[in-house]
Amino acid sequence: MYRKVDTNLNFVDREKEVEKFWKDNKIFEKSMDSRKEGETYTFYDGPPTANGKPHIGHVLTRVIKDMIPRYRTMKGYMVPRKAGWDTHGLPVELEVEKKLGLDGKEQIEEYGMEPFIQQCKESVWKYKGMWEDFSSTVGFWADMEHPYVTYDNNFIESEWWALKEIWEKGLLYKGFKIVPYCPRCGTPLSAQEVSQGYKTVKERSAIVRFKVVGEDAYFLAWTTTPWTLPSNVALCVNPDEIYCKVKAADGYTYYMAEALLDKVLGKLAKDDEPAYEILEKYKGTDLERKEYEPLFACTGEAAAKQRKKAHFVTCDNYVTMSDGTGIVHIAPAFGEDDSRVGREYDLPFVQFVDGQGNMTKETPYAGVFVKKADPMVLTDLDKEGKLFDAPKFEHDYPHCWRCDTPLIYYARESWFIKMTAVKDDLIRNNNTINWIPESIGKGRFGDWLENVRTGVFPETVTGEHH
Ligand SMILES: [Zn+2]
């Protein structure tokens, strides 16, 4: 049967009429009351944040999240739909900081944690009314009068309960993760924050001589962060590139990448004397495990204390031939690649920089800020004949968007859940889910599960329990 639609029909008015009819007659409530005997189909709304306005993208998610419960209701299920509100997170805190004219952790503590939290709790409801109107307008049914709220204690306690279960299964452990870190603010920055603060700076880099054990020869390695050298525990070469042992015009014998010989040693050439003479050629892998003497005594001591082997050549594909000498210095506490190489070769973990970005007492530069330590390190290495060159180097370096301090890549102690231990279960479970569209669950999410790995150093379970 067809019904002719009036060409002047006002859809908005008609929607309002239906909306009012639903409200006046408590249709949502009735949809549950009339199915009390039916099987329950549970729906918890993935909670939106009410301190931001709803936008057009939310229409799509609200409609989809209404469709499934509505279909189940029509099939005779009892479907209570629990609305929820997401109330935690940095965006809330930053907005309140702005409102109160505060800047950073210390000022918040001065203002007082409790009143600050209270302000946050008020701020998160800023657009609640708008969200409710919007949800109702798009015909989204949910129990908005009894929502779950992520800052309610019973919700927080359920998180603690889950964490305790994980702890009791021995899956919670402490490790280190390399993060971009502002030593002045004392906080790591998100990738988005880091991208806001790049500046072009000219700094001195260092090409350093690392003495090969048992040979009158040196590895030449390049770094843009001389302050990380006192924490050096290894060198790294590209396994597939060609490396040379050369007799250079400065009288030294060096190991470095063939591709960069002229760039690095070229300037040693004199009128009729070549800059270097190649003695032997190797593949990167031939140099693996070759040992050298620690650059700083403090690192040798730290390695011995940890009973770990250090100060040898490692291999990894991340080493490129675009800059430097083709040999990279490794300090696992101060770089993601370094950290990964450190895990693979079971290197000691040496972090001679404290949370304020100052060199620690183990080094000859106790209490000196890392960037200020750079020239001191260069001077000392030069005095000991370990500095080949200190070329000026121009690069884009991230600075803190709040306070302009240069960021450092820094290993921070954090708690982690040992996901690798439950990976097989996760994949098995994911395969039982009816994903629509399939590409999301099998593709994007499935790929992510396949790649579950630990990104931390070292993977050891700590604590009494286990
Ligand atoms: Zn800062």
GROMACS .gro file of C-alpha atoms and ligand atoms in nm:
model
  467
    1MET     CA    1   0.000   0.000   0.000
    2TYR     CA    2   0.129   0.344  -0.092
    3ARG     CA    3   0.063   0.675   0.069
    4LYS     CA    4   0.122   0.991  -0.121
    5VAL     CA    5   0.373   1.223   0.047
    6ASP     CA    6   0.283   1.588   0.056
    7THR     CA    7   0.542   1.775  -0.151
    8ASN     CA    8   0.538   2.053   0.109
    9LEU     CA    9   0.613   1.818   0.397
   10ASN     CA   10   0.834   1.979   0.660
   11PHE     CA   11   1.066   1.701   0.771
   12VAL     CA   12   1.198   1.893   1.068
   13ASP     CA   13   0.850   1.953   1.206
   14ARG     CA   14   0.764   1.592   1.152
   15GLU     CA   15   1.075   1.479   1.337
   16LYS     CA   16   0.984   1.707   1.626
   17GLU     CA   17   0.637   1.557   1.633
   18VAL     CA   18   0.771   1.202   1.650
   19GLU     CA   19   1.028   1.300   1.908
   20LYS     CA   20   0.754   1.456   2.123
   21PHE     CA   21   0.531   1.154   2.080
   22TRP     CA   22   0.812   0.923   2.194
   23LYS     CA   23   0.882   1.143   2.492
   24ASP     CA   24   0.521   1.200   2.601
   25ASN     CA   25   0.433   0.835   2.570
   26LYS     CA   26   0.759   0.703   2.718
   27ILE     CA   27   0.811   0.480   2.416
   28PHE     CA   28   1.174   0.396   2.503
   29GLU     CA   29   1.075   0.284   2.853
   30LYS     CA   30   0.785   0.089   2.709
   31SER     CA   31   1.016  -0.087   2.464
   32MET     CA   32   1.179  -0.245   2.771
   33ASP     CA   33   0.874  -0.284   2.995
   34SER     CA   34   0.686  -0.474   2.730
   35ARG     CA   35   0.977  -0.720   2.689
   36LYS     CA   36   1.055  -0.792   3.054
   37GLU     CA   37   1.024  -1.164   2.986
   38GLY     CA   38   1.254  -1.148   2.688
   39GLU     CA   39   1.622  -1.230   2.685
   40THR     CA   40   1.847  -0.938   2.778
   41TYR     CA   41   2.069  -0.782   2.515
   42THR     CA   42   2.325  -0.557   2.681
   43PHE     CA   43   2.434  -0.226   2.537
   44TYR     CA   44   2.674   0.020   2.698
   45ASP     CA   45   2.734   0.336   2.502
   46GLY     CA   46   3.099   0.406   2.423
   47PRO     CA   47   3.102   0.731   2.616
   48PRO     CA   48   3.150   1.068   2.448
   49THR     CA   49   3.324   1.360   2.618
   50ALA     CA   50   3.075   1.626   2.722
   51ASN     CA   51   3.323   1.910   2.745
   52GLY     CA   52   3.338   1.922   2.366
   53LYS     CA   53   3.048   2.000   2.136
   54PRO     CA   54   2.893   1.721   1.931
   55HIS     CA   55   2.980   1.742   1.562
   56ILE     CA   56   2.848   1.594   1.240
   57GLY     CA   57   3.067   1.281   1.274
   58HIS     CA   58   2.884   1.194   1.593
   59VAL     CA   59   2.558   1.165   1.399
   60LEU     CA   60   2.697   0.861   1.218
   61THR     CA   61   2.818   0.685   1.534
   62ARG     CA   62   2.498   0.763   1.725
   63VAL     CA   63   2.283   0.630   1.441
   64ILE     CA   64   2.481   0.307   1.413
   65LYS     CA   65   2.480   0.260   1.789
   66ASP     CA   66   2.103   0.306   1.787
   67MET     CA   67   2.040   0.072   1.497
   68ILE     CA   68   2.172  -0.249   1.654
   69PRO     CA   69   1.984  -0.221   1.988
   70ARG     CA   70   1.670  -0.116   1.798
   71TYR     CA   71   1.696  -0.422   1.577
   72ARG     CA   72   1.741  -0.645   1.881
   73THR     CA   73   1.441  -0.483   2.049
   74MET     CA   74   1.230  -0.556   1.742
   75LYS     CA   75   1.346  -0.918   1.762
   76GLY     CA   76   1.194  -0.939   2.111
   77TYR     CA   77   1.500  -0.883   2.329
   78MET     CA   78   1.492  -0.669   2.645
   79VAL     CA   79   1.751  -0.402   2.565
   80PRO     CA   80   1.842  -0.161   2.843
   81ARG     CA   81   2.071   0.097   2.688
   82LYS     CA   82   2.315   0.251   2.925
   83ALA     CA   83   2.441   0.597   2.833
   84GLY     CA   84   2.789   0.698   2.949
   85TRP     CA   85   3.015   1.000   2.981
   86ASP     CA   86   3.390   1.006   2.939
   87THR     CA   87   3.523   1.257   3.191
   88HIS     CA   88   3.896   1.197   3.222
   89GLY     CA   89   4.199   1.317   3.035
   90LEU     CA   90   4.445   1.588   2.956
   91PRO     CA   91   4.206   1.794   2.738
   92VAL     CA   92   3.985   1.854   3.043
   93GLU     CA   93   4.280   1.951   3.259
   94LEU     CA   94   4.427   2.184   2.997
   95GLU     CA   95   4.094   2.362   2.954
   96VAL     CA   96   4.065   2.419   3.329
   97GLU     CA   97   4.429   2.535   3.345
   98LYS     CA   98   4.348   2.792   3.078
   99LYS     CA   99   4.034   2.904   3.257
  100LEU     CA  100   4.214   2.948   3.590
  101GLY     CA  101   4.523   3.104   3.435
  102LEU     CA  102   4.750   2.824   3.560
  103ASP     CA  103   5.059   2.689   3.384
  104GLY     CA  104   5.192   2.344   3.461
  105LYS     CA  105   5.209   2.092   3.739
  106GLU     CA  106   5.361   2.314   4.008
  107GLN     CA  107   5.102   2.589   3.975
  108ILE     CA  108   4.820   2.333   3.987
  109GLU     CA  109   4.965   2.195   4.311
  110GLU     CA  110   4.986   2.548   4.450
  111TYR     CA  111   4.624   2.608   4.357
  112GLY     CA  112   4.538   2.281   4.531
  113MET     CA  113   4.461   1.937   4.390
  114GLU     CA  114   4.112   1.902   4.539
  115PRO     CA  115   3.973   2.236   4.415
  116PHE     CA  116   4.139   2.169   4.078
  117ILE     CA  117   3.970   1.830   4.051
  118GLN     CA  118   3.641   1.995   4.147
  119GLN     CA  119   3.684   2.246   3.866
  120CYS     CA  120   3.754   1.961   3.624
  121LYS     CA  121   3.442   1.777   3.738
  122GLU     CA  122   3.233   2.086   3.663
  123SER     CA  123   3.404   2.154   3.333
  124VAL     CA  124   3.326   1.811   3.188
  125TRP     CA  125   2.952   1.885   3.189
  126LYS     CA  126   2.985   2.202   2.985
  127TYR     CA  127   2.797   2.069   2.680
  128LYS     CA  128   2.588   1.799   2.845
  129GLY     CA  129   2.260   1.973   2.755
  130MET     CA  130   2.368   2.012   2.394
  131TRP     CA  131   2.460   1.643   2.377
  132GLU     CA  132   2.122   1.539   2.516
  133ASP     CA  133   1.929   1.757   2.269
  134PHE     CA  134   2.144   1.636   1.984
  135SER     CA  135   2.101   1.269   2.077
  136SER     CA  136   1.727   1.308   2.106
  137THR     CA  137   1.706   1.490   1.771
  138VAL     CA  138   1.880   1.211   1.580
  139GLY     CA  139   1.648   0.958   1.746
  140PHE     CA  140   1.915   0.797   1.961
  141TRP     CA  141   1.765   0.602   2.250
  142ALA     CA  142   1.962   0.555   2.570
  143ASP     CA  143   1.904   0.580   2.941
  144MET     CA  144   2.042   0.929   2.989
  145GLU     CA  145   1.899   0.958   3.339
  146HIS     CA  146   2.117   0.683   3.483
  147PRO     CA  147   2.441   0.709   3.288
  148TYR     CA  148   2.774   0.562   3.393
  149VAL     CA  149   3.034   0.831   3.449
  150THR     CA  150   3.404   0.750   3.434
  151TYR     CA  151   3.488   0.969   3.735
  152ASP     CA  152   3.240   0.791   3.966
  153ASN     CA  153   3.420   0.590   4.229
  154ASN     CA  154   3.244   0.267   4.141
  155PHE     CA  155   3.366   0.302   3.786
  156ILE     CA  156   3.722   0.386   3.896
  157GLU     CA  157   3.717   0.095   4.139
  158SER     CA  158   3.622  -0.144   3.859
  159GLU     CA  159   3.937  -0.031   3.677
  160TRP     CA  160   4.143  -0.100   3.989
  161TRP     CA  161   3.977  -0.439   4.017
  162ALA     CA  162   4.080  -0.522   3.660
  163LEU     CA  163   4.434  -0.405   3.727
  164LYS     CA  164   4.451  -0.621   4.039
  165GLU     CA  165   4.343  -0.927   3.838
  166ILE     CA  166   4.619  -0.852   3.587
  167TRP     CA  167   4.871  -0.815   3.871
  168GLU     CA  168   4.765  -1.145   4.025
  169LYS     CA  169   4.816  -1.319   3.694
  170GLY     CA  170   5.172  -1.185   3.695
  171LEU     CA  171   5.113  -0.977   3.384
  172LEU     CA  172   5.189  -0.637   3.531
  173TYR     CA  173   5.550  -0.525   3.521
  174LYS     CA  174   5.766  -0.220   3.546
  175GLY     CA  175   5.980  -0.121   3.253
  176PHE     CA  176   6.124   0.170   3.066
  177LYS     CA  177   5.980   0.348   2.768
  178ILE     CA  178   6.154   0.612   2.562
  179VAL     CA  179   5.945   0.928   2.551
  180PRO     CA  180   5.997   1.283   2.430
  181TYR     CA  181   6.038   1.458   2.762
  182CYS     CA  182   6.053   1.818   2.883
  183PRO     CA  183   6.308   1.827   3.166
  184ARG     CA  184   6.175   2.163   3.292
  185CYS     CA  185   5.806   2.067   3.308
  186GLY     CA  186   5.902   1.717   3.424
  187THR     CA  187   5.656   1.555   3.186
  188PRO     CA  188   5.652   1.353   2.866
  189LEU     CA  189   5.487   1.512   2.562
  190SER     CA  190   5.246   1.357   2.316
  191ALA     CA  191   5.344   1.327   1.950
  192GLN     CA  192   5.103   1.609   1.870
  193GLU     CA  193   5.266   1.838   2.127
  194VAL     CA  194   5.613   1.754   1.998
  195SER     CA  195   5.514   1.847   1.644
  196GLN     CA  196   5.421   2.197   1.763
  197GLY     CA  197   5.768   2.288   1.883
  198TYR     CA  198   6.026   2.214   1.610
  199LYS     CA  199   6.297   2.474   1.565
  200THR     CA  200   6.604   2.484   1.346
  201VAL     CA  201   6.913   2.488   1.563
  202LYS     CA  202   7.284   2.481   1.490
  203GLU     CA  203   7.476   2.263   1.731
  204ARG     CA  204   7.811   2.093   1.752
  205SER     CA  205   7.802   1.724   1.673
  206ALA     CA  206   8.088   1.488   1.751
  207ILE     CA  207   8.285   1.236   1.549
  208VAL     CA  208   8.447   1.021   1.813
  209ARG     CA  209   8.733   0.770   1.818
  210PHE     CA  210   8.641   0.444   1.995
  211LYS     CA  211   8.955   0.236   2.057
  212VAL     CA  212   8.928  -0.121   1.924
  213VAL     CA  213   9.033  -0.382   2.181
  214GLY     CA  214   9.361  -0.553   2.088
  215GLU     CA  215   9.426  -0.341   1.780
  216ASP     CA  216   9.592  -0.010   1.714
  217ALA     CA  217   9.272   0.108   1.544
  218TYR     CA  218   8.955   0.306   1.614
  219PHE     CA  219   8.587   0.296   1.521
  220LEU     CA  220   8.473   0.639   1.407
  221ALA     CA  221   8.117   0.713   1.521
  222TRP     CA  222   7.907   1.026   1.491
  223THR     CA  223   7.651   1.173   1.729
  224THR     CA  224   7.445   1.492   1.745
  225THR     CA  225   7.398   1.459   2.121
  226PRO     CA  226   7.743   1.449   2.287
  227TRP     CA  227   7.575   1.445   2.633
  228THR     CA  228   7.461   1.087   2.563
  229LEU     CA  229   7.822   0.966   2.518
  230PRO     CA  230   7.886   0.902   2.891
  231SER     CA  231   7.593   0.654   2.867
  232ASN     CA  232   7.733   0.478   2.557
  233VAL     CA  233   7.719   0.098   2.578
  234ALA     CA  234   7.754  -0.013   2.216
  235LEU     CA  235   7.815   0.085   1.854
  236CYS     CA  236   7.592  -0.011   1.565
  237VAL     CA  237   7.659  -0.078   1.196
  238ASN     CA  238   7.432  -0.162   0.905
  239PRO     CA  239   7.468  -0.540   0.849
  240ASP     CA  240   7.451  -0.511   0.468
  241GLU     CA  241   7.677  -0.212   0.402
  242ILE     CA  242   8.049  -0.221   0.323
  243TYR     CA  243   8.290  -0.102   0.590
  244CYS     CA  244   8.660  -0.032   0.551
  245LYS     CA  245   8.967  -0.037   0.767
  246VAL     CA  246   9.180   0.256   0.649
  247LYS     CA  247   9.512   0.414   0.727
  248ALA     CA  248   9.431   0.786   0.743
  249ALA     CA  249   9.665   1.079   0.675
  250ASP     CA  250   9.636   1.186   1.040
  251GLY     CA  251   9.830   0.872   1.135
  252TYR     CA  252   9.534   0.681   1.283
  253THR     CA  253   9.377   0.357   1.161
  254TYR     CA  254   8.998   0.377   1.138
  255TYR     CA  255   8.697   0.157   1.077
  256MET     CA  256   8.401   0.326   0.906
  257ALA     CA  257   8.155   0.292   0.616
  258GLU     CA  258   8.304   0.294   0.267
  259ALA     CA  259   8.024   0.518   0.139
  260LEU     CA  260   8.121   0.801   0.373
  261LEU     CA  261   8.503   0.783   0.359
  262ASP     CA  262   8.551   1.091   0.140
  263LYS     CA  263   8.292   1.295   0.326
  264VAL     CA  264   8.452   1.235   0.665
  265LEU     CA  265   8.822   1.187   0.590
  266GLY     CA  266   8.853   1.389   0.267
  267LYS     CA  267   8.977   1.699   0.444
  268LEU     CA  268   9.288   1.514   0.565
  269ALA     CA  269   9.429   1.510   0.211
  270LYS     CA  270   9.743   1.714   0.158
  271ASP     CA  271   9.900   1.830  -0.170
  272ASP     CA  272  10.037   1.499  -0.293
  273GLU     CA  273   9.922   1.275  -0.013
  274PRO     CA  274   9.583   1.101  -0.023
  275ALA     CA  275   9.347   1.134   0.274
  276TYR     CA  276   9.346   0.762   0.339
  277GLU     CA  277   9.451   0.425   0.214
  278ILE     CA  278   9.210   0.129   0.232
  279LEU     CA  279   9.365  -0.167   0.415
  280GLU     CA  280   9.072  -0.404   0.422
  281LYS     CA  281   8.699  -0.429   0.343
  282TYR     CA  282   8.422  -0.593   0.544
  283LYS     CA  283   8.050  -0.643   0.538
  284GLY     CA  284   7.873  -0.489   0.839
  285THR     CA  285   7.802  -0.836   0.978
  286ASP     CA  286   8.176  -0.915   0.981
  287LEU     CA  287   8.220  -0.649   1.247
  288GLU     CA  288   7.944  -0.778   1.474
  289ARG     CA  289   8.055  -0.837   1.836
  290LYS     CA  290   8.394  -0.671   1.778
  291GLU     CA  291   8.489  -0.505   2.108
  292TYR     CA  292   8.610  -0.155   2.194
  293GLU     CA  293   8.718   0.021   2.511
  294PRO     CA  294   8.452   0.217   2.706
  295LEU     CA  295   8.467   0.586   2.618
  296PHE     CA  296   8.398   0.684   2.979
  297ALA     CA  297   8.509   0.481   3.279
  298CYS     CA  298   8.166   0.526   3.444
  299THR     CA  299   7.989   0.322   3.176
  300GLY     CA  300   8.236   0.035   3.209
  301GLU     CA  301   8.166   0.026   3.582
  302ALA     CA  302   7.787   0.039   3.532
  303ALA     CA  303   7.800  -0.253   3.287
  304ALA     CA  304   8.012  -0.458   3.527
  305LYS     CA  305   7.769  -0.384   3.811
  306GLN     CA  306   7.476  -0.507   3.598
  307ARG     CA  307   7.683  -0.811   3.495
  308LYS     CA  308   7.609  -0.742   3.131
  309LYS     CA  309   7.835  -0.740   2.833
  310ALA     CA  310   7.876  -0.400   2.671
  311HIS     CA  311   8.103  -0.203   2.438
  312PHE     CA  312   8.090  -0.412   2.125
  313VAL     CA  313   7.956  -0.366   1.772
  314THR     CA  314   7.591  -0.448   1.704
  315CYS     CA  315   7.406  -0.470   1.370
  316ASP     CA  316   7.079  -0.306   1.274
  317ASN     CA  317   6.916  -0.185   0.953
  318TYR     CA  318   6.823   0.152   1.097
  319VAL     CA  319   7.181   0.273   1.042
  320THR     CA  320   7.190   0.473   0.719
  321MET     CA  321   7.463   0.611   0.496
  322SER     CA  322   7.311   0.960   0.472
  323ASP     CA  323   7.509   1.123   0.754
  324GLY     CA  324   7.797   1.057   0.986
  325THR     CA  325   8.034   0.764   0.951
  326GLY     CA  326   7.796   0.470   0.905
  327ILE     CA  327   7.866   0.373   1.266
  328VAL     CA  328   7.614   0.490   1.524
  329HIS     CA  329   7.670   0.517   1.897
  330ILE     CA  330   7.413   0.337   2.113
  331ALA     CA  331   7.273   0.467   2.442
  332PRO     CA  332   6.957   0.261   2.508
  333ALA     CA  333   6.814   0.510   2.761
  334PHE     CA  334   6.795   0.793   2.509
  335GLY     CA  335   6.646   0.671   2.186
  336GLU     CA  336   6.383   0.435   2.053
  337ASP     CA  337   6.619   0.259   1.810
  338ASP     CA  338   6.891   0.246   2.073
  339SER     CA  339   6.646   0.095   2.317
  340ARG     CA  340   6.541  -0.173   2.068
  341VAL     CA  341   6.903  -0.263   1.985
  342GLY     CA  342   6.967  -0.271   2.360
  343ARG     CA  343   6.691  -0.529   2.409
  344GLU     CA  344   6.805  -0.741   2.117
  345TYR     CA  345   7.166  -0.756   2.236
  346ASP     CA  346   7.085  -0.764   2.608
  347LEU     CA  347   7.291  -0.452   2.671
  348PRO     CA  348   7.310  -0.291   3.014
  349PHE     CA  349   7.070  -0.005   3.083
  350VAL     CA  350   7.268   0.309   3.163
  351GLN     CA  351   7.091   0.640   3.221
  352PHE     CA  352   7.329   0.903   3.353
  353VAL     CA  353   7.072   1.186   3.332
  354ASP     CA  354   6.814   1.263   3.601
  355GLY     CA  355   6.450   1.374   3.569
  356GLN     CA  356   6.549   1.742   3.558
  357GLY     CA  357   6.772   1.681   3.257
  358ASN     CA  358   7.094   1.708   3.459
  359MET     CA  359   7.395   1.478   3.433
  360THR     CA  360   7.422   1.243   3.734
  361LYS     CA  361   7.703   1.207   3.985
  362GLU     CA  362   7.849   0.898   3.814
  363THR     CA  363   7.966   1.120   3.527
  364PRO     CA  364   8.231   1.395   3.545
  365TYR     CA  365   7.947   1.649   3.484
  366ALA     CA  366   7.730   1.605   3.795
  367GLY     CA  367   7.440   1.852   3.807
  368VAL     CA  368   7.506   2.007   3.465
  369PHE     CA  369   7.207   2.040   3.229
  370VAL     CA  370   7.251   1.809   2.927
  371LYS     CA  371   7.276   2.083   2.664
  372LYS     CA  372   7.532   2.267   2.878
  373ALA     CA  373   7.727   1.944   2.917
  374ASP     CA  374   7.770   1.912   2.538
  375PRO     CA  375   8.072   2.146   2.506
  376MET     CA  376   8.229   2.004   2.824
  377VAL     CA  377   8.209   1.651   2.683
  378LEU     CA  378   8.368   1.770   2.359
  379THR     CA  379   8.651   1.946   2.543
  380ASP     CA  380   8.729   1.638   2.755
  381LEU     CA  381   8.725   1.401   2.458
  382ASP     CA  382   8.952   1.636   2.267
  383LYS     CA  383   9.199   1.648   2.558
  384GLU     CA  384   9.214   1.269   2.562
  385GLY     CA  385   9.267   1.247   2.185
  386LYS     CA  386   8.926   1.082   2.137
  387LEU     CA  387   8.764   1.358   1.933
  388PHE     CA  388   8.819   1.334   1.559
  389ASP     CA  389   8.604   1.636   1.476
  390ALA     CA  390   8.316   1.845   1.609
  391PRO     CA  391   8.138   1.971   1.297
  392LYS     CA  392   7.855   2.222   1.330
  393PHE     CA  393   7.529   2.059   1.247
  394GLU     CA  394   7.201   2.224   1.157
  395HIS     CA  395   6.882   2.031   1.225
  396ASP     CA  396   6.519   2.063   1.334
  397TYR     CA  397   6.498   1.986   1.700
  398PRO     CA  398   6.181   1.965   1.913
  399HIS     CA  399   6.131   2.217   2.194
  400CYS     CA  400   5.863   2.226   2.461
  401TRP     CA  401   5.563   2.426   2.334
  402ARG     CA  402   5.494   2.545   2.688
  403CYS     CA  403   5.836   2.661   2.804
  404ASP     CA  404   6.071   2.645   2.504
  405THR     CA  405   6.316   2.404   2.670
  406PRO     CA  406   6.481   2.161   2.425
  407LEU     CA  407   6.317   1.819   2.469
  408ILE     CA  408   6.522   1.509   2.534
  409TYR     CA  409   6.439   1.151   2.444
  410TYR     CA  410   6.440   0.984   2.776
  411ALA     CA  411   6.359   0.642   2.925
  412ARG     CA  412   6.088   0.674   3.186
  413GLU     CA  413   5.987   0.410   3.431
  414SER     CA  414   5.629   0.301   3.368
  415TRP     CA  415   5.397   0.013   3.438
  416PHE     CA  416   5.311  -0.217   3.152
  417ILE     CA  417   5.078  -0.507   3.087
  418LYS     CA  418   5.253  -0.803   2.933
  419MET     CA  419   5.039  -0.824   2.621
  420THR     CA  420   5.267  -1.070   2.446
  421ALA     CA  421   5.162  -1.331   2.705
  422VAL     CA  422   4.796  -1.310   2.605
  423LYS     CA  423   4.842  -1.243   2.235
  424ASP     CA  424   4.720  -1.586   2.120
  425ASP     CA  425   4.405  -1.555   2.332
  426LEU     CA  426   4.339  -1.209   2.192
  427ILE     CA  427   4.365  -1.332   1.835
  428ARG     CA  428   4.153  -1.639   1.901
  429ASN     CA  429   3.886  -1.424   2.063
  430ASN     CA  430   3.894  -1.166   1.786
  431ASN     CA  431   3.827  -1.440   1.533
  432THR     CA  432   3.498  -1.524   1.706
  433ILE     CA  433   3.366  -1.168   1.671
  434ASN     CA  434   3.119  -1.087   1.398
  435TRP     CA  435   3.290  -0.774   1.265
  436ILE     CA  436   3.102  -0.546   1.026
  437PRO     CA  437   3.260  -0.452   0.798
  438GLU     CA  438   3.492  -0.748   0.813
  439SER     CA  439   3.795  -0.541   0.707
  440ILE     CA  440   3.793  -0.356   1.041
  441GLY     CA  441   3.819  -0.662   1.261
  442LYS     CA  442   4.025  -0.891   1.042
  443GLY     CA  443   4.227  -0.613   0.884
  444ARG     CA  444   4.302  -0.312   1.093
  445PHE     CA  445   4.233  -0.452   1.439
  446GLY     CA  446   4.357  -0.800   1.348
  447ASP     CA  447   4.684  -0.662   1.213
  448TRP     CA  448   4.728  -0.463   1.529
  449LEU     CA  449   4.684  -0.776   1.741
  450GLU     CA  450   4.930  -0.969   1.525
  451ASN     CA  451   5.185  -0.698   1.598
  452VAL     CA  452   5.137  -0.691   1.973
  453ARG     CA  453   5.483  -0.668   2.119
  454THR     CA  454   5.655  -0.509   2.412
  455GLY     CA  455   5.803  -0.170   2.344
  456VAL     CA  456   5.989  -0.150   2.667
  457PHE     CA  457   6.323  -0.217   2.817
  458PRO     CA  458   6.385  -0.449   2.990
  459GLU     CA  459   6.100  -0.695   2.995
  460THR     CA  460   6.122  -0.826   3.348
  461VAL     CA  461   5.843  -0.875   3.596
  462THR     CA  462   5.920  -0.689   3.915
  463GLY     CA  463   5.759  -0.684   4.257
  464GLU     CA  464   5.713  -0.941   4.528
  465HIS     CA  465   5.436  -1.120   4.352
  466HIS     CA  466   5.511  -1.385   4.092
  467ZN      ZN  467   5.845   2.247   2.923
   0.00000   0.00000   0.00000
